[in-house]
Short mmCIF file of C-alpha atoms and ligand atoms in Angstrom, two decimals:
data_model
loop_
_atom_site.label_atom_id
_atom_site.label_comp_id
_atom_site.label_asym_id
_atom_site.label_seq_id
_atom_site.Cartn_x
_atom_site.Cartn_y
_atom_site.Cartn_z
CA MET Q 612 -79.89 -11.71 -15.12
CA ALA Q 613 -78.99 -8.87 -12.78
CA ASP Q 614 -81.81 -6.32 -12.21
CA ALA Q 615 -81.88 -3.06 -13.69
CA ALA Q 616 -81.00 -0.22 -11.71
CA PHE Q 617 -83.48 1.95 -10.12
CA LYS Q 618 -84.24 4.91 -12.36
CA ALA Q 619 -84.34 8.09 -9.47
CA PRO Q 620 -85.44 11.28 -11.57
CA ALA Q 621 -82.23 13.30 -12.25
CA ARG Q 622 -81.99 16.26 -10.17
CA THR Q 623 -82.74 19.65 -12.09
CA PRO Q 624 -79.28 22.20 -11.61
CA ALA Q 625 -80.38 24.68 -9.13
CA GLY Q 626 -81.63 27.78 -11.48
CA LYS Q 627 -82.48 25.53 -14.77
CA GLY Q 628 -85.93 24.60 -13.88
CA LYS Q 629 -89.27 26.34 -14.00
CA LYS Q 630 -88.89 29.45 -12.41
CA LEU Q 631 -90.57 29.20 -8.87
CA ALA Q 632 -91.94 32.04 -5.92
CA ALA Q 633 -91.95 31.75 -2.31
CA GLU Q 634 -95.59 30.99 -3.02
CA ASP Q 635 -94.65 27.69 -4.59
CA PHE Q 636 -93.15 26.35 -1.47
CA LYS Q 637 -96.23 26.95 0.92
CA SER Q 638 -98.35 23.26 1.41
CA HIS Q 639 -101.95 23.40 1.98
CA VAL Q 640 -101.46 22.93 5.36
CA LYS Q 641 -101.63 26.08 7.33
CA PRO Q 642 -99.10 26.64 10.04
CA ASP Q 643 -100.71 25.86 13.83
CA TRP Q 644 -98.00 28.10 15.60
CA CYS Q 645 -99.07 30.56 17.95
CA PRO Q 646 -99.78 33.92 16.43
CA SER Q 647 -96.25 36.01 16.12
CA CYS Q 648 -94.64 32.72 16.84
CA GLY Q 649 -90.90 33.11 15.46
CA ASP Q 650 -90.80 30.12 13.22
CA PHE Q 651 -93.07 31.95 10.79
CA GLY Q 652 -90.64 34.02 10.19
CA VAL Q 653 -88.04 31.12 9.53
CA LEU Q 654 -90.46 29.04 7.25
CA ASN Q 655 -90.82 32.59 5.25
CA SER Q 656 -87.40 33.18 4.84
CA LEU Q 657 -86.65 29.18 3.80
CA GLN Q 658 -89.37 29.38 1.33
CA LYS Q 659 -88.08 32.71 0.01
CA ALA Q 660 -84.32 31.07 -0.24
CA CYS Q 661 -85.45 27.95 -1.73
CA ALA Q 662 -87.07 30.16 -4.35
CA ASP Q 663 -84.46 32.71 -5.06
CA LEU Q 664 -81.66 29.73 -5.38
CA GLY Q 665 -83.98 28.16 -8.19
CA ILE Q 666 -84.19 24.69 -6.43
CA GLN Q 667 -87.33 22.71 -7.74
CA ASN Q 668 -89.85 21.57 -4.84
CA LYS Q 669 -88.99 17.91 -6.01
CA ASP Q 670 -85.07 18.44 -5.62
CA ILE Q 671 -85.55 19.02 -1.83
CA LEU Q 672 -86.21 16.94 1.26
CA THR Q 673 -86.82 18.63 4.54
CA VAL Q 674 -86.38 16.22 7.64
CA SER Q 675 -87.23 17.40 11.25
CA GLY Q 676 -87.65 16.07 14.54
CA ILE Q 677 -90.40 16.83 17.39
CA GLY Q 678 -91.05 20.06 18.47
CA CYS Q 679 -93.37 23.06 17.54
CA SER Q 680 -90.64 23.71 14.91
CA SER Q 681 -90.66 20.49 14.03
CA ASN Q 682 -93.92 20.43 12.55
CA LEU Q 683 -92.52 22.83 9.71
CA PRO Q 684 -92.09 20.08 6.53
CA GLY Q 685 -95.70 19.99 6.45
CA PHE Q 686 -96.15 23.28 6.00
CA PHE Q 687 -93.20 23.61 3.23
CA GLN Q 688 -93.77 22.20 -0.31
CA THR Q 689 -90.86 19.73 -0.57
CA TYR Q 690 -90.39 15.92 0.19
CA GLY Q 691 -90.68 15.72 3.84
CA VAL Q 692 -90.02 13.56 7.02
CA HIS Q 693 -91.27 14.41 10.57
CA SER Q 694 -88.72 11.83 12.39
CA LEU Q 695 -88.64 10.76 15.73
CA HIS Q 696 -87.31 13.41 18.58
CA GLY Q 697 -83.65 14.16 18.28
CA ARG Q 698 -82.89 11.79 15.18
CA ALA Q 699 -83.53 14.52 12.64
CA VAL Q 700 -79.84 14.81 11.76
CA ALA Q 701 -79.45 10.89 11.50
CA VAL Q 702 -82.68 10.60 9.06
CA ALA Q 703 -81.49 13.53 6.80
CA SER Q 704 -77.74 12.11 6.73
CA GLY Q 705 -78.92 8.51 5.53
CA ALA Q 706 -80.99 10.26 2.98
CA LYS Q 707 -78.23 12.36 1.72
CA LEU Q 708 -75.93 9.62 1.76
CA ALA Q 709 -78.49 7.46 -0.51
CA ASN Q 710 -78.78 10.60 -2.72
CA PRO Q 711 -76.73 13.09 -2.80
CA ASP Q 712 -78.29 15.06 -5.51
CA LEU Q 713 -81.09 15.99 -2.70
CA THR Q 714 -80.78 19.22 -0.89
CA VAL Q 715 -81.28 18.23 2.11
CA LEU Q 716 -82.53 20.41 4.78
CA ILE Q 717 -83.14 19.78 8.58
CA THR Q 718 -85.48 22.18 10.75
CA GLY Q 719 -86.05 21.56 14.35
CA GLY Q 720 -85.75 23.34 17.66
CA ASP Q 721 -83.13 23.89 20.23
CA GLY Q 722 -84.93 20.99 22.52
CA ASP Q 723 -84.57 18.53 19.76
CA GLY Q 724 -81.41 19.39 18.34
CA TYR Q 725 -79.01 20.52 21.30
CA GLY Q 726 -80.49 18.28 23.67
CA ILE Q 727 -81.86 14.83 22.83
CA GLY Q 728 -80.01 14.92 19.29
CA ILE Q 729 -77.04 16.35 20.19
CA GLY Q 730 -75.04 13.23 19.30
CA HIS Q 731 -76.13 13.38 16.00
CA PHE Q 732 -75.33 16.80 15.61
CA ILE Q 733 -71.90 16.81 16.54
CA HIS Q 734 -70.86 13.80 14.23
CA ALA Q 735 -72.54 15.15 11.19
CA MET Q 736 -70.54 18.17 11.40
CA ARG Q 737 -67.30 16.36 12.15
CA ARG Q 738 -68.33 13.99 8.84
CA ASN Q 739 -68.73 17.34 6.83
CA ILE Q 740 -72.17 15.96 5.50
CA ASP Q 741 -73.64 18.06 3.05
CA VAL Q 742 -76.84 19.03 4.59
CA THR Q 743 -78.40 22.46 6.33
CA TYR Q 744 -79.52 22.51 9.72
CA ILE Q 745 -82.13 25.46 10.45
CA VAL Q 746 -82.41 25.53 14.02
CA MET Q 747 -85.18 27.31 15.38
CA ASP Q 748 -83.48 28.42 19.00
CA ASN Q 749 -86.05 29.75 21.39
CA GLN Q 750 -84.59 28.90 24.52
CA ILE Q 751 -87.40 26.72 25.90
CA TYR Q 752 -89.34 23.67 25.14
CA GLY Q 753 -92.51 25.06 23.66
CA LEU Q 754 -94.28 22.41 22.43
CA THR Q 755 -94.35 20.87 26.05
CA THR Q 756 -95.41 24.31 27.34
CA GLY Q 757 -92.52 25.94 28.88
CA GLN Q 758 -89.80 23.72 30.49
CA ALA Q 759 -85.98 24.86 30.14
CA SER Q 760 -83.99 23.78 27.14
CA PRO Q 761 -80.44 23.24 26.66
CA THR Q 762 -79.87 26.99 25.45
CA THR Q 763 -82.27 28.62 28.26
CA ALA Q 764 -80.18 31.34 30.08
CA ILE Q 765 -78.93 30.37 33.56
CA GLY Q 766 -81.17 31.61 36.53
CA MET Q 767 -84.29 31.89 34.13
CA GLN Q 768 -87.51 30.82 35.54
CA THR Q 769 -89.12 28.36 33.65
CA LYS Q 770 -91.87 25.73 34.75
CA SER Q 771 -89.22 23.27 35.13
CA THR Q 772 -86.76 25.58 36.97
CA PRO Q 773 -89.16 27.51 39.08
CA GLU Q 774 -86.16 29.07 41.00
CA GLY Q 775 -84.15 29.56 38.20
CA ASP Q 776 -82.18 27.30 35.78
CA ILE Q 777 -78.67 26.38 37.42
CA GLU Q 778 -77.64 24.62 34.18
CA HIS Q 779 -75.00 26.64 32.22
CA PRO Q 780 -76.68 26.85 28.71
CA ILE Q 781 -75.06 25.43 25.29
CA ASN Q 782 -73.16 27.71 22.89
CA PRO Q 783 -74.33 26.28 19.78
CA ILE Q 784 -72.08 28.64 17.35
CA ALA Q 785 -69.01 27.66 19.59
CA LEU Q 786 -70.03 23.88 19.68
CA ALA Q 787 -70.35 23.89 15.80
CA LEU Q 788 -67.18 25.21 15.19
CA VAL Q 789 -65.24 22.92 17.70
CA SER Q 790 -67.08 20.19 15.83
CA GLY Q 791 -65.95 20.96 12.38
CA ALA Q 792 -69.33 22.43 10.48
CA THR Q 793 -67.89 24.26 7.60
CA PHE Q 794 -70.73 26.66 7.48
CA VAL Q 795 -71.49 28.62 11.02
CA ALA Q 796 -74.21 31.10 11.25
CA ARG Q 797 -77.08 32.99 13.34
CA ALA Q 798 -80.18 34.85 12.25
CA PHE Q 799 -83.03 36.44 13.62
CA SER Q 800 -86.70 35.97 13.09
CA GLY Q 801 -87.14 39.69 13.66
CA ASP Q 802 -84.77 40.41 10.79
CA PRO Q 803 -86.35 38.47 7.92
CA GLY Q 804 -84.34 40.06 4.82
CA HIS Q 805 -81.13 39.17 6.73
CA MET Q 806 -82.28 35.56 7.78
CA THR Q 807 -83.06 34.82 3.99
CA GLU Q 808 -79.92 36.12 2.75
CA THR Q 809 -78.09 33.97 5.63
CA VAL Q 810 -79.91 30.93 4.46
CA LYS Q 811 -79.42 30.98 1.36
CA LYS Q 812 -75.71 31.13 1.66
CA ALA Q 813 -75.86 27.89 4.04
CA ILE Q 814 -78.27 26.05 1.52
CA ALA Q 815 -75.48 27.23 -1.14
CA HIS Q 816 -72.67 25.90 0.75
CA LYS Q 817 -71.16 22.55 0.25
CA GLY Q 818 -70.72 20.77 3.53
CA PHE Q 819 -72.27 21.12 6.66
CA SER Q 820 -74.06 23.96 7.41
CA LEU Q 821 -75.88 25.32 10.54
CA VAL Q 822 -78.07 28.41 10.91
CA ASP Q 823 -79.23 29.02 14.58
CA CYS Q 824 -82.27 30.97 14.23
CA PHE Q 825 -83.40 33.50 17.23
CA SER Q 826 -87.24 32.37 16.94
CA PRO Q 827 -89.02 33.89 19.77
CA CYS Q 828 -91.77 31.97 21.58
CA VAL Q 829 -94.03 34.10 22.30
CA THR Q 830 -96.30 31.86 24.40
CA TYR Q 831 -93.51 30.22 26.95
CA ASN Q 832 -90.83 32.74 26.80
CA LYS Q 833 -91.26 36.14 28.22
CA VAL Q 834 -87.44 36.77 28.53
CA ASN Q 835 -86.31 36.38 25.21
CA THR Q 836 -88.86 38.44 23.12
CA TYR Q 837 -88.84 39.94 19.73
CA GLN Q 838 -87.91 43.61 21.86
CA TRP Q 839 -85.06 42.06 23.81
CA PHE Q 840 -83.45 40.47 20.56
CA ARG Q 841 -83.86 43.90 19.06
CA GLN Q 842 -81.97 45.30 21.65
CA ASN Q 843 -79.18 42.46 21.79
CA VAL Q 844 -78.33 41.52 18.14
CA TYR Q 845 -75.90 43.40 15.58
CA ARG Q 846 -74.90 42.14 12.08
CA LEU Q 847 -71.33 40.80 11.79
CA GLU Q 848 -71.64 42.13 8.00
CA ASP Q 849 -71.81 45.74 9.65
CA GLU Q 850 -68.42 44.90 11.32
CA GLN Q 851 -66.37 43.51 8.20
CA HIS Q 852 -66.36 40.25 10.00
CA LYS Q 853 -63.94 38.00 8.05
CA THR Q 854 -65.78 34.75 7.65
CA GLY Q 855 -62.46 32.53 6.98
CA ASP Q 856 -61.08 33.48 10.14
CA PHE Q 857 -61.67 30.64 12.52
CA ASN Q 858 -60.19 32.49 15.67
CA ALA Q 859 -62.61 35.76 14.65
CA ALA Q 860 -65.39 33.39 14.24
CA MET Q 861 -64.86 31.92 17.81
CA ALA Q 862 -64.19 35.36 19.49
CA LYS Q 863 -67.31 36.38 17.94
CA ALA Q 864 -69.04 33.12 19.16
CA LEU Q 865 -68.16 33.74 22.69
CA GLN Q 866 -69.67 37.04 22.97
CA THR Q 867 -72.44 37.47 25.16
CA GLU Q 868 -73.02 41.05 26.17
CA LYS Q 869 -74.06 41.70 22.33
CA LEU Q 870 -74.92 38.70 20.13
CA PRO Q 871 -74.08 38.76 16.45
CA ILE Q 872 -76.04 37.17 13.78
CA GLY Q 873 -74.79 36.53 10.14
CA VAL Q 874 -72.09 34.13 9.00
CA PHE Q 875 -69.46 33.65 11.54
CA TYR Q 876 -67.15 31.20 9.62
CA GLU Q 877 -67.46 29.51 6.17
CA ASN Q 878 -64.80 26.83 4.85
CA SER Q 879 -64.26 24.80 1.65
CA ILE Q 880 -63.15 21.25 2.62
CA PRO Q 881 -64.35 17.63 0.66
CA THR Q 882 -67.88 16.45 1.99
CA TYR Q 883 -68.02 12.86 3.88
CA GLU Q 884 -70.09 12.31 0.42
CA GLU Q 885 -67.10 13.10 -1.80
CA LEU Q 886 -64.79 11.26 -0.16
CA ASP Q 887 -66.85 7.96 0.37
CA ALA Q 888 -65.31 5.20 -1.88
CA THR Q 889 -69.10 3.77 -2.68
CA ILE Q 890 -70.52 7.03 -3.40
CA LYS Q 891 -67.67 7.83 -5.59
CA LYS Q 892 -67.92 5.15 -7.55
CA ASN Q 893 -71.63 4.58 -7.89
CA GLY Q 894 -72.66 8.14 -7.72
CA SER Q 895 -75.36 7.44 -5.36
CA ALA Q 896 -77.10 4.56 -3.38
CA VAL Q 897 -80.46 4.98 -5.26
CA ARG Q 898 -78.89 4.79 -9.03
CA ALA Q 899 -76.27 1.80 -7.66
CA ARG Q 900 -77.04 -1.25 -9.32
CA LEU Q 901 -78.04 -4.07 -6.85
CA GLU Q 902 -76.20 -6.66 -8.81
CA LEU Q 903 -78.82 -9.60 -7.61
CA THR Q 904 -80.20 -12.24 -9.53
CA PRO Q 905 -84.20 -12.38 -9.10
CA ASP Q 906 -83.91 -15.56 -7.03
CA GLU Q 907 -81.45 -13.49 -4.60
CA GLN Q 908 -83.74 -10.67 -4.99
CA LYS Q 909 -86.90 -12.67 -4.09
CA ALA Q 910 -84.53 -14.35 -0.96
CA LEU Q 911 -83.93 -11.08 0.19
CA LEU Q 912 -87.81 -9.72 0.10
CA GLN Q 913 -88.78 -12.81 1.76
CA GLY Q 914 -86.72 -11.83 4.78
CA PHE Q 915 -89.22 -8.59 5.39
CA TYR Q 916 -92.26 -10.68 5.30
FE1 SF4 T 2287 -94.31 28.92 18.70
FE2 SF4 T 2287 -94.20 28.94 21.61
FE3 SF4 T 2287 -96.21 28.59 20.37
FE4 SF4 T 2287 -94.54 27.01 20.32
S1 SF4 T 2287 -95.56 27.40 22.06
S2 SF4 T 2287 -95.88 27.64 18.45
S3 SF4 T 2287 -92.67 27.84 19.96
S4 SF4 T 2287 -94.89 30.36 20.20
#
């Protein structure tokens, strides 16, 4: 007799479950970030966005890598995985393909995602896997006490670049656009209302969404401070930017004299999950029948002992 399919709990449609508040997404673990770290603003926005969208805690998986910001899943009342350095996107992609019903969020920093994890980042975008990637971009490695990261500005002095960084920084927005991301946005921790609305749009988007969040490291980056960002960012919404126009998005992405925040680009095309034949046939791997006899299951499990 073939085994019975594992009965994964059904997803509660967004807005149909218990009405939750941002408070309901706070875990009992208090964030251990430095006071005023930009990551507090990102966490608060994420909690408010999930409450506003009416998603239940049990239907969310939050995956992170390593770094100050990657501690976020511990402070966020959802299922969570604190994975390996630079591997959050890979772990999240696997989870989403196994159970496409989950809302899968990825949280981490610029060093984790745009440095060691950049290969996974690019491939998940070109596949258009339906996950939301929130990068707390502080242009420095904070957890390891202030080394240059992939987004550190050229010439900036850090612990690892005492004579000024000689490497050209990555432009995450331009990279996401050319890699095929179907939702590309930027937000700033010092503008929490705008960040919440941007994160809501990213989560609601079907396909790979990136929100690059300017999230100041108040301890180790004394250049890109809240005050610096306040003087240098402006909202795309104030310019009637057309989010369906790829070329206009790229032109905005390449702006460096002033830094736009908001949605640069959005496009609706089928996701990887919608195109994959196995997922189409079975709905999700967690609900698929194994089609193994009890003896075959036993033999399979013995392989792990
Ligand atoms: Fe935040 Fe920087 Fe402190 Fe890390 S070191 S918690 S990034 S302020």
